[in-house]
Coordinates of N, CA and C in Angstrom, one line a residue:
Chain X
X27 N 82.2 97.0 59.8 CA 82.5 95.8 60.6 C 83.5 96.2 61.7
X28 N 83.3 95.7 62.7 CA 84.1 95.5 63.9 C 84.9 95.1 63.5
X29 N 86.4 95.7 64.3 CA 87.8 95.4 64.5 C 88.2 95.3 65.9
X30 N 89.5 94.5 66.3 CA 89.9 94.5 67.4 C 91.3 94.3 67.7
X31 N 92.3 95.4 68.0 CA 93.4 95.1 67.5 C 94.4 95.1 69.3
X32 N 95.2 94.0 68.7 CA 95.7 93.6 70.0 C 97.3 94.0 69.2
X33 N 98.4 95.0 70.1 CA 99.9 94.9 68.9 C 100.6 94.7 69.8
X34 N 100.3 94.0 70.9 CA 101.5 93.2 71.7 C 101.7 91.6 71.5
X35 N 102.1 91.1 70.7 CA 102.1 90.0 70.5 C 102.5 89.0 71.8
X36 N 103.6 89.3 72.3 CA 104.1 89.1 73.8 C 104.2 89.9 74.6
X37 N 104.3 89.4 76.0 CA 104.4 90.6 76.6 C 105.0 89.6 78.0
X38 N 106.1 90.4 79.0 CA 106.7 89.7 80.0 C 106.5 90.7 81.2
X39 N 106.4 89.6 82.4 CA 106.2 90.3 83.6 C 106.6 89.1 84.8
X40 N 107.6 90.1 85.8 CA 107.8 89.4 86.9 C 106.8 89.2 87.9
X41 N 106.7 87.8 88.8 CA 105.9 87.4 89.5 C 106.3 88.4 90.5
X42 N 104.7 89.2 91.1 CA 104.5 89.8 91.9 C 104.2 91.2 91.4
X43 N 104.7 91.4 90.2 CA 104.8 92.6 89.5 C 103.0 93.0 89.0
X44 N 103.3 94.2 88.3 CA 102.0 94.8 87.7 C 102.5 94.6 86.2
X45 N 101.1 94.2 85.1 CA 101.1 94.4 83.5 C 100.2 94.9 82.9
X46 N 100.5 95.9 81.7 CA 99.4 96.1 81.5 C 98.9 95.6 80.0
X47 N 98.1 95.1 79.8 CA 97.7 94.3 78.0 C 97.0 95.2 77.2
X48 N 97.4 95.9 76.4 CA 97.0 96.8 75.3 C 95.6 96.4 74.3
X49 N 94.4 96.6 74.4 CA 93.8 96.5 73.2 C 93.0 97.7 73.0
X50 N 92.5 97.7 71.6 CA 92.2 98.9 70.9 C 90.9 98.2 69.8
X51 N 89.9 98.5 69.8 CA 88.8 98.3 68.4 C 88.0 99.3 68.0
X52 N 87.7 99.0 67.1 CA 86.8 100.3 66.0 C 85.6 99.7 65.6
X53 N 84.4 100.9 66.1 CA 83.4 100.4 66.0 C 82.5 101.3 66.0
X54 N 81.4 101.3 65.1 CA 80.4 103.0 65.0 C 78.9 102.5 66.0
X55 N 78.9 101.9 67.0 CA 77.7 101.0 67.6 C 78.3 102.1 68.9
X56 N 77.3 102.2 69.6 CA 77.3 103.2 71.1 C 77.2 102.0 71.9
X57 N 76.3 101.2 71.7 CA 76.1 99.9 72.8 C 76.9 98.3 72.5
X58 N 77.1 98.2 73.5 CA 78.3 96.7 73.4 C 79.1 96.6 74.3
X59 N 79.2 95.2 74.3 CA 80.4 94.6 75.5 C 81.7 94.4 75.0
X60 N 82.7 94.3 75.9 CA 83.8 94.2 75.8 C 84.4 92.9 76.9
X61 N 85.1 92.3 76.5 CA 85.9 91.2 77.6 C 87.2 90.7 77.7
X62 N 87.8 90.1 78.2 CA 89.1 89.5 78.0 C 88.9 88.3 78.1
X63 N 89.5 87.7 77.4 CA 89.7 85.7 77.8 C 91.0 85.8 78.2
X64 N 91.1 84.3 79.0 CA 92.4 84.0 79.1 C 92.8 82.5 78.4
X65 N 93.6 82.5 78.2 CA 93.8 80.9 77.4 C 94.9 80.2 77.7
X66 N 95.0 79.1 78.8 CA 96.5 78.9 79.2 C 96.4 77.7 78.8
X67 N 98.0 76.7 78.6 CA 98.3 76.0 78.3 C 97.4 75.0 77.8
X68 N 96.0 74.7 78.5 CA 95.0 73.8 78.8 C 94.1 73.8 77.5
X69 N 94.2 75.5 76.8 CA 93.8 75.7 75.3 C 92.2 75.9 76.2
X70 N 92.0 75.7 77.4 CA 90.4 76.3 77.3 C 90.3 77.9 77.3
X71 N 89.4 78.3 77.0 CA 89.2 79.8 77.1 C 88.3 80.1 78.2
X72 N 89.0 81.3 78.9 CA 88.2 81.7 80.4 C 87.9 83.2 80.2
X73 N 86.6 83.3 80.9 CA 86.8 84.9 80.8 C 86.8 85.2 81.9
X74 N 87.7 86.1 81.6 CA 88.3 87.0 83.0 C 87.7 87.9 83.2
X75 N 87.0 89.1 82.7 CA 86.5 90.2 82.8 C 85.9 90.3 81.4
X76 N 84.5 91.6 82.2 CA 83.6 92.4 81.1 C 83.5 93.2 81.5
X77 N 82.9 94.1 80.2 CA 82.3 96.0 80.5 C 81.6 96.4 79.6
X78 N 80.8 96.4 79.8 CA 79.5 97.3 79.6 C 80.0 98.3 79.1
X79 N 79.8 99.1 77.7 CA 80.1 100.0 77.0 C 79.2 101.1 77.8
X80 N 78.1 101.1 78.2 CA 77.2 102.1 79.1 C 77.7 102.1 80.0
X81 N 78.3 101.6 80.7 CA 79.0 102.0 82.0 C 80.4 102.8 82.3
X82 N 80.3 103.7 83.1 CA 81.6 104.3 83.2 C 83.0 104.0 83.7
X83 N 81.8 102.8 85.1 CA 82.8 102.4 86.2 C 84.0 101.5 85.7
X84 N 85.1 101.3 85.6 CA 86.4 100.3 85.0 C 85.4 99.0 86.2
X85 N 85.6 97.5 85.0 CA 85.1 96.8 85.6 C 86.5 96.1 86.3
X86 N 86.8 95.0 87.7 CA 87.8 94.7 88.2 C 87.1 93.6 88.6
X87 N 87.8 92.7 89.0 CA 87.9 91.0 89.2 C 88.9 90.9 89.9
X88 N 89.1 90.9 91.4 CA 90.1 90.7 92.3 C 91.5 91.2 91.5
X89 N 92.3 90.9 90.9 CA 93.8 91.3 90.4 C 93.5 91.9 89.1
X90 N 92.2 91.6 88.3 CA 92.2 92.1 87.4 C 91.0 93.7 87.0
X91 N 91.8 94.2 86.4 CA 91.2 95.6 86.0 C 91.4 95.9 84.7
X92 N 90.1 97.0 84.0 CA 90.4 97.3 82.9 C 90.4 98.9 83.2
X93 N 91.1 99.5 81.9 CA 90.6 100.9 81.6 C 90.2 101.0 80.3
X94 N 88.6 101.2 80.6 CA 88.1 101.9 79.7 C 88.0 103.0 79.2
X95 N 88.4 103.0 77.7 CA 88.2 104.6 76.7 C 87.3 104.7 76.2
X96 N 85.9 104.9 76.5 CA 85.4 104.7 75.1 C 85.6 105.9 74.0
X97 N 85.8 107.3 74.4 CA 86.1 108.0 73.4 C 86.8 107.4 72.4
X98 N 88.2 107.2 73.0 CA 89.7 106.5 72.5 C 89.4 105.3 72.0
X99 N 88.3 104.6 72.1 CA 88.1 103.1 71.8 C 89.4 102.1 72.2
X100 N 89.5 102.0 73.6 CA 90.6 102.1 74.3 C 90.3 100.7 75.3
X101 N 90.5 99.2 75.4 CA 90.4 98.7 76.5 C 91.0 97.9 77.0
X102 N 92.6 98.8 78.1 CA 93.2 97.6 78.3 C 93.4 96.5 79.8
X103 N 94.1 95.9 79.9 CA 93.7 95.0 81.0 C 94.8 95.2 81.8
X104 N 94.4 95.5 83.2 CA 95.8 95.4 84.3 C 96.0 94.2 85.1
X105 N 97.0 93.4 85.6 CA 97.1 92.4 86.5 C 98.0 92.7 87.6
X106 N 97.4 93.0 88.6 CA 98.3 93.5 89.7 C 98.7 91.6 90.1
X107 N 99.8 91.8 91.2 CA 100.5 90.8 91.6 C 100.7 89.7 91.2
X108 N 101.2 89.7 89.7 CA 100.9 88.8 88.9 C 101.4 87.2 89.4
X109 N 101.0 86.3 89.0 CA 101.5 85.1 89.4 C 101.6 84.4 88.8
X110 N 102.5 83.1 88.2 CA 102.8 81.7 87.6 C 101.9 81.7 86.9
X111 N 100.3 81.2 87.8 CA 98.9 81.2 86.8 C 98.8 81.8 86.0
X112 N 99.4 83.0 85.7 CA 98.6 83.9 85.2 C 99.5 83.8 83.2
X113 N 100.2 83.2 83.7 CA 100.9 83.1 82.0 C 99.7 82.0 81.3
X114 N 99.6 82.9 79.9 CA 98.5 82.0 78.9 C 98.5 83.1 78.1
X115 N 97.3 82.9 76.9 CA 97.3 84.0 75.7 C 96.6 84.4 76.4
X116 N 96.4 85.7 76.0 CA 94.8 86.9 76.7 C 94.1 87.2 74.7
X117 N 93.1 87.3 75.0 CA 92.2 87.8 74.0 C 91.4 88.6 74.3
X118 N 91.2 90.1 73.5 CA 90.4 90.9 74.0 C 89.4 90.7 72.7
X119 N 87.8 90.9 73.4 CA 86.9 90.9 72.3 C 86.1 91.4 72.7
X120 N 85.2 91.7 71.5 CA 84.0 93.0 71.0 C 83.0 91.9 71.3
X121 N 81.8 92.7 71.3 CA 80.4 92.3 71.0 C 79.1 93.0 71.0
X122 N 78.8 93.1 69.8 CA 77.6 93.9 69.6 C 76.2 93.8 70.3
X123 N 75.6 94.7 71.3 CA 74.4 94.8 71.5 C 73.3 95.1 70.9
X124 N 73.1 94.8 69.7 CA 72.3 94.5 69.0 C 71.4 93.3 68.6
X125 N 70.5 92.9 68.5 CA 70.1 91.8 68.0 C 70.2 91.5 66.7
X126 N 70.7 90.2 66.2 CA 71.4 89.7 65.0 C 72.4 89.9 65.0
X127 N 72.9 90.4 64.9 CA 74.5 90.8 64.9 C 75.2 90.0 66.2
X128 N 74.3 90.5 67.6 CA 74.9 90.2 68.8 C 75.5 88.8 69.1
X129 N 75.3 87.8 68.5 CA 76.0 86.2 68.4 C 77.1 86.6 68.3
X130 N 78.1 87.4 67.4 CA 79.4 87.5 67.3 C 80.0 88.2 68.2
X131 N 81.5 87.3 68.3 CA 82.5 88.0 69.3 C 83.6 88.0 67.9
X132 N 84.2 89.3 68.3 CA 85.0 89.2 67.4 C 86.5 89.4 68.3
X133 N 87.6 89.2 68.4 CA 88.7 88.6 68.7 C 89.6 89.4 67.9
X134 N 90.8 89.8 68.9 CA 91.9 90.5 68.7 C 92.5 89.0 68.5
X135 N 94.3 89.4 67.9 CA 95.4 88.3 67.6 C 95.2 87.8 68.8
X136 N 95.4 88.6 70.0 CA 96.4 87.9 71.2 C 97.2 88.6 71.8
X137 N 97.3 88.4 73.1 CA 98.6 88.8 73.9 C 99.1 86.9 74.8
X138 N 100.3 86.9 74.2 CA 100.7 86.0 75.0 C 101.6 86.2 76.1
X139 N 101.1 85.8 77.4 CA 102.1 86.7 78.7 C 103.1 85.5 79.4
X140 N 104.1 85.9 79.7 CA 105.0 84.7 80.2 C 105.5 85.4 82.1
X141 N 105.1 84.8 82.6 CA 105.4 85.6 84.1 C 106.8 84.8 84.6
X142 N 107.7 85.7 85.2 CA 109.0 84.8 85.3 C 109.1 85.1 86.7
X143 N 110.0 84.3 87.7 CA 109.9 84.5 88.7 C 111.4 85.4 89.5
Chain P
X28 N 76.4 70.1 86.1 CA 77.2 71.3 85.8 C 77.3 72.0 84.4
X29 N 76.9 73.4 84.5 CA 76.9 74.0 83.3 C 78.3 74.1 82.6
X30 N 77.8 73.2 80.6 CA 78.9 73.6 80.0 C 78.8 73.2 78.7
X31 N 79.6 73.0 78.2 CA 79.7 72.8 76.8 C 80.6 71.7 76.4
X32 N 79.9 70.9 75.5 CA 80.9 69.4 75.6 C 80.8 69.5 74.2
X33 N 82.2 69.2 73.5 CA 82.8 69.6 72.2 C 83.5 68.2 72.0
X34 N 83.4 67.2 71.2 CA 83.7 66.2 70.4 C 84.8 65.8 69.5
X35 N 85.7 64.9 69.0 CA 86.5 64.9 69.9 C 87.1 66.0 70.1
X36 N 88.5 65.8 71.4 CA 89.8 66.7 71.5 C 90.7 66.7 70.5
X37 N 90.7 65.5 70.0 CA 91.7 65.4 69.5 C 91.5 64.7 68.0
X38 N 92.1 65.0 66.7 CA 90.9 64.2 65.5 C 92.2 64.8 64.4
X39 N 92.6 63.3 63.6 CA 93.7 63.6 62.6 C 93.1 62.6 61.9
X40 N 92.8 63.4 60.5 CA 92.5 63.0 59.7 C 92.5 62.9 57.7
X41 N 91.9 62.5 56.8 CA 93.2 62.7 55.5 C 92.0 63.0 55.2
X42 N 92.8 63.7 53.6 CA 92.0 64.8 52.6 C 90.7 64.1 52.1
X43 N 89.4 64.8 52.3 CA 88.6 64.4 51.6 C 87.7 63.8 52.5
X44 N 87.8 63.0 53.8 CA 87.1 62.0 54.4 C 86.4 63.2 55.2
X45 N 84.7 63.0 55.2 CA 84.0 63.9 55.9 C 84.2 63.5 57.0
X46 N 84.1 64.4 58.4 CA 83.7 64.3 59.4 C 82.7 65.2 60.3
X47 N 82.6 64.9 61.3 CA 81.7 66.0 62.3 C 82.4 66.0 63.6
X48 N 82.6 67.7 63.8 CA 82.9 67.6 65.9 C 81.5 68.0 66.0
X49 N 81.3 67.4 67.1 CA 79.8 67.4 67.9 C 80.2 68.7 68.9
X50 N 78.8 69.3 69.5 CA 79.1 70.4 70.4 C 77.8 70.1 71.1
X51 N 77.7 69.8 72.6 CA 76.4 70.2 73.1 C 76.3 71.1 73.9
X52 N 75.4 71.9 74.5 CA 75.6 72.7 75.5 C 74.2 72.5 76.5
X53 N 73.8 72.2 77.8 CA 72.9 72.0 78.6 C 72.6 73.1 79.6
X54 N 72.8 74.6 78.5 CA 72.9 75.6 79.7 C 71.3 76.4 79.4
X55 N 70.6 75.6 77.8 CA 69.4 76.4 77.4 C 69.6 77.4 76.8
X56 N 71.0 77.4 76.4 CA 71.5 78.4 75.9 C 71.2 78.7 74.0
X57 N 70.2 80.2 73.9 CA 69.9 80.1 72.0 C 70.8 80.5 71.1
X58 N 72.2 81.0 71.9 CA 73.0 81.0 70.5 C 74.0 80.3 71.3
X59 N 74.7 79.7 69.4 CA 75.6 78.7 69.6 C 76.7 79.1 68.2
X60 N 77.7 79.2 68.2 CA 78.0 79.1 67.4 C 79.9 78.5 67.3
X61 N 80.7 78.2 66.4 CA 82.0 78.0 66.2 C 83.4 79.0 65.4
X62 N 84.1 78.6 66.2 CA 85.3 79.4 65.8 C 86.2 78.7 65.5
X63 N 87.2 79.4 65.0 CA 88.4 78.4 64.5 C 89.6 79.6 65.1
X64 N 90.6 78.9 65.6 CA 92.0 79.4 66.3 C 93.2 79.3 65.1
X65 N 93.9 80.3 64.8 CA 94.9 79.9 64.0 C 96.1 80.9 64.4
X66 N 97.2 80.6 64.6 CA 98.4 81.1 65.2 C 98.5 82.7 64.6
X67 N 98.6 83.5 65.2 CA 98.6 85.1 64.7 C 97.3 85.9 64.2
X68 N 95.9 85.2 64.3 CA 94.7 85.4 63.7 C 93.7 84.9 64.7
X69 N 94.0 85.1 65.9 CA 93.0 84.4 66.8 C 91.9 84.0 66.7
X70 N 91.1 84.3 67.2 CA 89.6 83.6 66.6 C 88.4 84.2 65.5
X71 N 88.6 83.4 64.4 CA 87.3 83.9 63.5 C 86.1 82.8 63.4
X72 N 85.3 83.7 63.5 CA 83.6 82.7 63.6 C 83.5 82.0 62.0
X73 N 82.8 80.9 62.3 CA 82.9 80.0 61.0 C 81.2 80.0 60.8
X74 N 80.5 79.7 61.5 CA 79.1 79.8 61.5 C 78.0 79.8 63.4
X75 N 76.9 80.8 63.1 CA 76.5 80.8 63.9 C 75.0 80.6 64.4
X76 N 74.2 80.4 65.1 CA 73.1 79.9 65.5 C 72.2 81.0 66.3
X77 N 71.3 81.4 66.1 CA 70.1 82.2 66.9 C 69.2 81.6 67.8
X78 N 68.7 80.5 67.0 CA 67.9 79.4 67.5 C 68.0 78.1 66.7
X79 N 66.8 77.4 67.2 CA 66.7 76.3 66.5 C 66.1 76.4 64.9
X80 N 66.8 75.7 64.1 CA 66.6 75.9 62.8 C 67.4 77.2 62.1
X81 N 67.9 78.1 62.8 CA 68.3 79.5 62.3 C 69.8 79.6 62.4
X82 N 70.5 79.1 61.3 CA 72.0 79.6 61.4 C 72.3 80.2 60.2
X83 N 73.7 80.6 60.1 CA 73.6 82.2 59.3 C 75.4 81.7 59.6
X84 N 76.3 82.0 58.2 CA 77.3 82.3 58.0 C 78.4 83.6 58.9
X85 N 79.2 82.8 59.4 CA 80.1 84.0 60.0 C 81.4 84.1 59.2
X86 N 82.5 84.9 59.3 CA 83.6 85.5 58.5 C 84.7 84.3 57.9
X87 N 84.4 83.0 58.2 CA 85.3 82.1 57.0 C 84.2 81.3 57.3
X88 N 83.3 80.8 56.7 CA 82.1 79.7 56.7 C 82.8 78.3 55.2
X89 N 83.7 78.9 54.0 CA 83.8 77.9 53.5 C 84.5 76.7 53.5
X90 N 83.9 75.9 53.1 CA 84.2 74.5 53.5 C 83.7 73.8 54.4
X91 N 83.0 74.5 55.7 CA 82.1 73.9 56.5 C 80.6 73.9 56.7
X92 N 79.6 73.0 57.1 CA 78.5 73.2 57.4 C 77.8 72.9 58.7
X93 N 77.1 73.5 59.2 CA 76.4 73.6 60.5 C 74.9 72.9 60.3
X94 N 74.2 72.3 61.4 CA 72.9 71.9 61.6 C 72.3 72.6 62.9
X95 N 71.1 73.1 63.3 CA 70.3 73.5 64.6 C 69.1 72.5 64.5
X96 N 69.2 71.2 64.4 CA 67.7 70.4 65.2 C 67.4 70.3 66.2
X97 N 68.4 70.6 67.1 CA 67.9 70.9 68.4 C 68.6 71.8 69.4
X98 N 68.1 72.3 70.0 CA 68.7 73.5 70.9 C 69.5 73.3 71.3
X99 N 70.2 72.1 71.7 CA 70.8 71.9 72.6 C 72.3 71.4 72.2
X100 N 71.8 71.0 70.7 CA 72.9 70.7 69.8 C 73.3 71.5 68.4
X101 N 74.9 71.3 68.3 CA 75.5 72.8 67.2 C 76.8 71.8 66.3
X102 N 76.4 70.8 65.6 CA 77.4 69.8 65.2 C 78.4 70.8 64.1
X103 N 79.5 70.7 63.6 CA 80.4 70.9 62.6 C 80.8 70.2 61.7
X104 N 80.3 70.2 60.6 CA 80.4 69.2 59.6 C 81.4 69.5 58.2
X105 N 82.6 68.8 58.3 CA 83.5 69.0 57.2 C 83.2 68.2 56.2
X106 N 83.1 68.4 54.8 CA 82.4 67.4 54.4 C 83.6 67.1 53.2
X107 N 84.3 67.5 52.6 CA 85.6 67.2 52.3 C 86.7 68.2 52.7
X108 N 87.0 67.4 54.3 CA 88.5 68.4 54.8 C 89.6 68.8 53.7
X109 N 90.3 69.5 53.9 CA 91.3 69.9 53.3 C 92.5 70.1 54.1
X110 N 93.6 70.3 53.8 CA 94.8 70.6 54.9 C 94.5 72.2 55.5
X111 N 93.9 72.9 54.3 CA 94.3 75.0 55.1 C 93.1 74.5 56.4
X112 N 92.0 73.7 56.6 CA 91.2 73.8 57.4 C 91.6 73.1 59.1
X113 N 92.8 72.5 58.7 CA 93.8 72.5 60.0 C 93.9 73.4 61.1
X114 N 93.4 73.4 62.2 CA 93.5 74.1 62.9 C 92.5 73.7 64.7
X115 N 92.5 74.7 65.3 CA 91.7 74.5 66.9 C 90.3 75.0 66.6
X116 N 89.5 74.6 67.3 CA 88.3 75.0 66.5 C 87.4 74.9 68.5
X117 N 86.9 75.5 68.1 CA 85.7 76.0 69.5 C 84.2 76.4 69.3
X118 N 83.7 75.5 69.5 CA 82.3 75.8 70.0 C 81.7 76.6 71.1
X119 N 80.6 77.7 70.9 CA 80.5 78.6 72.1 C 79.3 78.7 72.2
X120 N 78.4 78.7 73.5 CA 76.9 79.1 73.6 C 77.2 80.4 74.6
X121 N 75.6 80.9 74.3 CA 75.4 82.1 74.8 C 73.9 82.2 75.0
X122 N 73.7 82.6 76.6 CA 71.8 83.0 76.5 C 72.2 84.4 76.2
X123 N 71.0 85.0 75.8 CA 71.4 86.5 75.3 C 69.9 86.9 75.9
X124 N 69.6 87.5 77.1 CA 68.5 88.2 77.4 C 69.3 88.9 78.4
X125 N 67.9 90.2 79.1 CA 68.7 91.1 79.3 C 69.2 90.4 80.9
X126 N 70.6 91.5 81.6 CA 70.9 91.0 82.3 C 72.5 89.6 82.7
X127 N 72.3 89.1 81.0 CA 73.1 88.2 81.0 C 74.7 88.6 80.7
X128 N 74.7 89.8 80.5 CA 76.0 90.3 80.4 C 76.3 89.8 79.0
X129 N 76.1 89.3 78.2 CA 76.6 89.3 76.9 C 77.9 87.8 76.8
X130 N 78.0 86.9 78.0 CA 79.4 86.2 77.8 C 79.2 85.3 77.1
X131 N 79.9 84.4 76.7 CA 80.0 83.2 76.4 C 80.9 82.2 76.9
X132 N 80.0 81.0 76.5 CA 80.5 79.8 77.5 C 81.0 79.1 76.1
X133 N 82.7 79.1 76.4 CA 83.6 77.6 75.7 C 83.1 76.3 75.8
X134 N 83.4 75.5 74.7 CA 83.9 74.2 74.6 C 85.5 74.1 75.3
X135 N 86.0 72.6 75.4 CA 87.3 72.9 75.7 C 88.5 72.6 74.4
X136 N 87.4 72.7 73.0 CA 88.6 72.3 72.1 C 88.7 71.9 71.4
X137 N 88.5 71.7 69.9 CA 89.1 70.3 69.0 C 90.2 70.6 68.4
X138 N 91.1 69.8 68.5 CA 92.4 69.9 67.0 C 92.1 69.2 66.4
X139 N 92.3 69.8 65.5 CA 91.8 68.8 63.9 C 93.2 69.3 63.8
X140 N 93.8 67.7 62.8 CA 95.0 67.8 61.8 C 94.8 67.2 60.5
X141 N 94.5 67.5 59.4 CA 94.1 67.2 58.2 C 95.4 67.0 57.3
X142 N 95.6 65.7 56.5 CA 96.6 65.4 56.2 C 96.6 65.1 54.8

């Protein structure tokens, strides 16, 4: 079974500043996606970014970027110039390219980010 | 507008009395399935949907039951709450063909408080 481990429980960063959100999963599948949610105050979940486990290229979303390991099983998320909005929990999650299986996302704890000014 | 509408936001209710959060989604989307949020355990899947008529247990399914009669709907049926089943709960659809990138589309929510 898929794991997804997030070990920043918190994490702080000054508005304007750079962060980077740690996640790590274990998984014997060569094909699959990866993403981040964001989840602010509002409790809805947004996604922010995806990556294609076949692909090399780090996927980016205007401020946001990941680095991809896949040797390392390695995927974490940067926020350049961070801002106010940007405080909420982050979730990083798996998902199998497979069919049957592929319904599930499976979900790290969390990073909850607080941006201070 | 594509989305997902999740029934109610907000639902406090006592031990034993069944209920249902409703979930629709009008995106045509064939999987559907629910999560539950719980402080330091983020999201685990409770049950999920392929199509219509086809759902299949995900990693805490007891105590809950799911229905697929129609595509478009993915209800959550508690049929005697309990207090541990306390918690935020989310409904998600997903088309899954190729090209779609694999995402999923949120509900925005239920709190259930079981008392």
């Amino acid at each position: 079974a898929q794991t997804v481990t997030q070990s920043q429980p918190e994490m702080s960063v000054q508005e304007a500043e750079t962060v980077t959100l740690s996640c790590t999963y274990d998984t014997s599948e060569s094909d699959y996606y990866l993403f981040w949610y964001k989840q602010p105050p509002s409790r809805q979940m947004i996604l922010v970014i995806r990556q294609e486990a076949y692909k090399q290229q780090n996927a980016t979303e205007n401020r946001f970027s990941v680095n991809f390991q896949k040797a390392a099983k390695s995927f974490s998320l940067k926020i350049s110039d961070s801002q106010l909005g940007d405080a909420a929990m982050y979730f990083c999650a798996y998902r199998s390219d497979r069919t049957g299986t592929a319904s599930k996302l499976t979900f790290g704890t969390g990073t909850r980010l607080q941006v201070t000014l | 507008e594509a989305q997902v509408t999740q029934n109610p936001r907000y639902l406090i209710t006592v031990t034993g009395k069944k209920l249902t959060v409703t979930c629709s989604q009008n995106m045509n989307h064939e999987y559907m399935s629910w999560y539950r949020q719980d402080p330091g355990l983020g999201l685990r899947q409770i049950y999920y949907s392929m199509n219509v008529e086809v759902t299949d247990k995900g990693d805490v399914p007891e105590g809950y039951k799911v229905s697929r009669k129609e595509k478009r709907n993915f209800p959550l049926i508690l049929e005697s709450p309990s207090p541990n089943q306390t918690s935020l709960y989310f409904c998600a659809s997903s088309l899954w063909a190729e090209g779609s990138l694999g995402g999923y589309t949120f509900g925005s929510g239920t709190r259930l408080t079981v008392v």
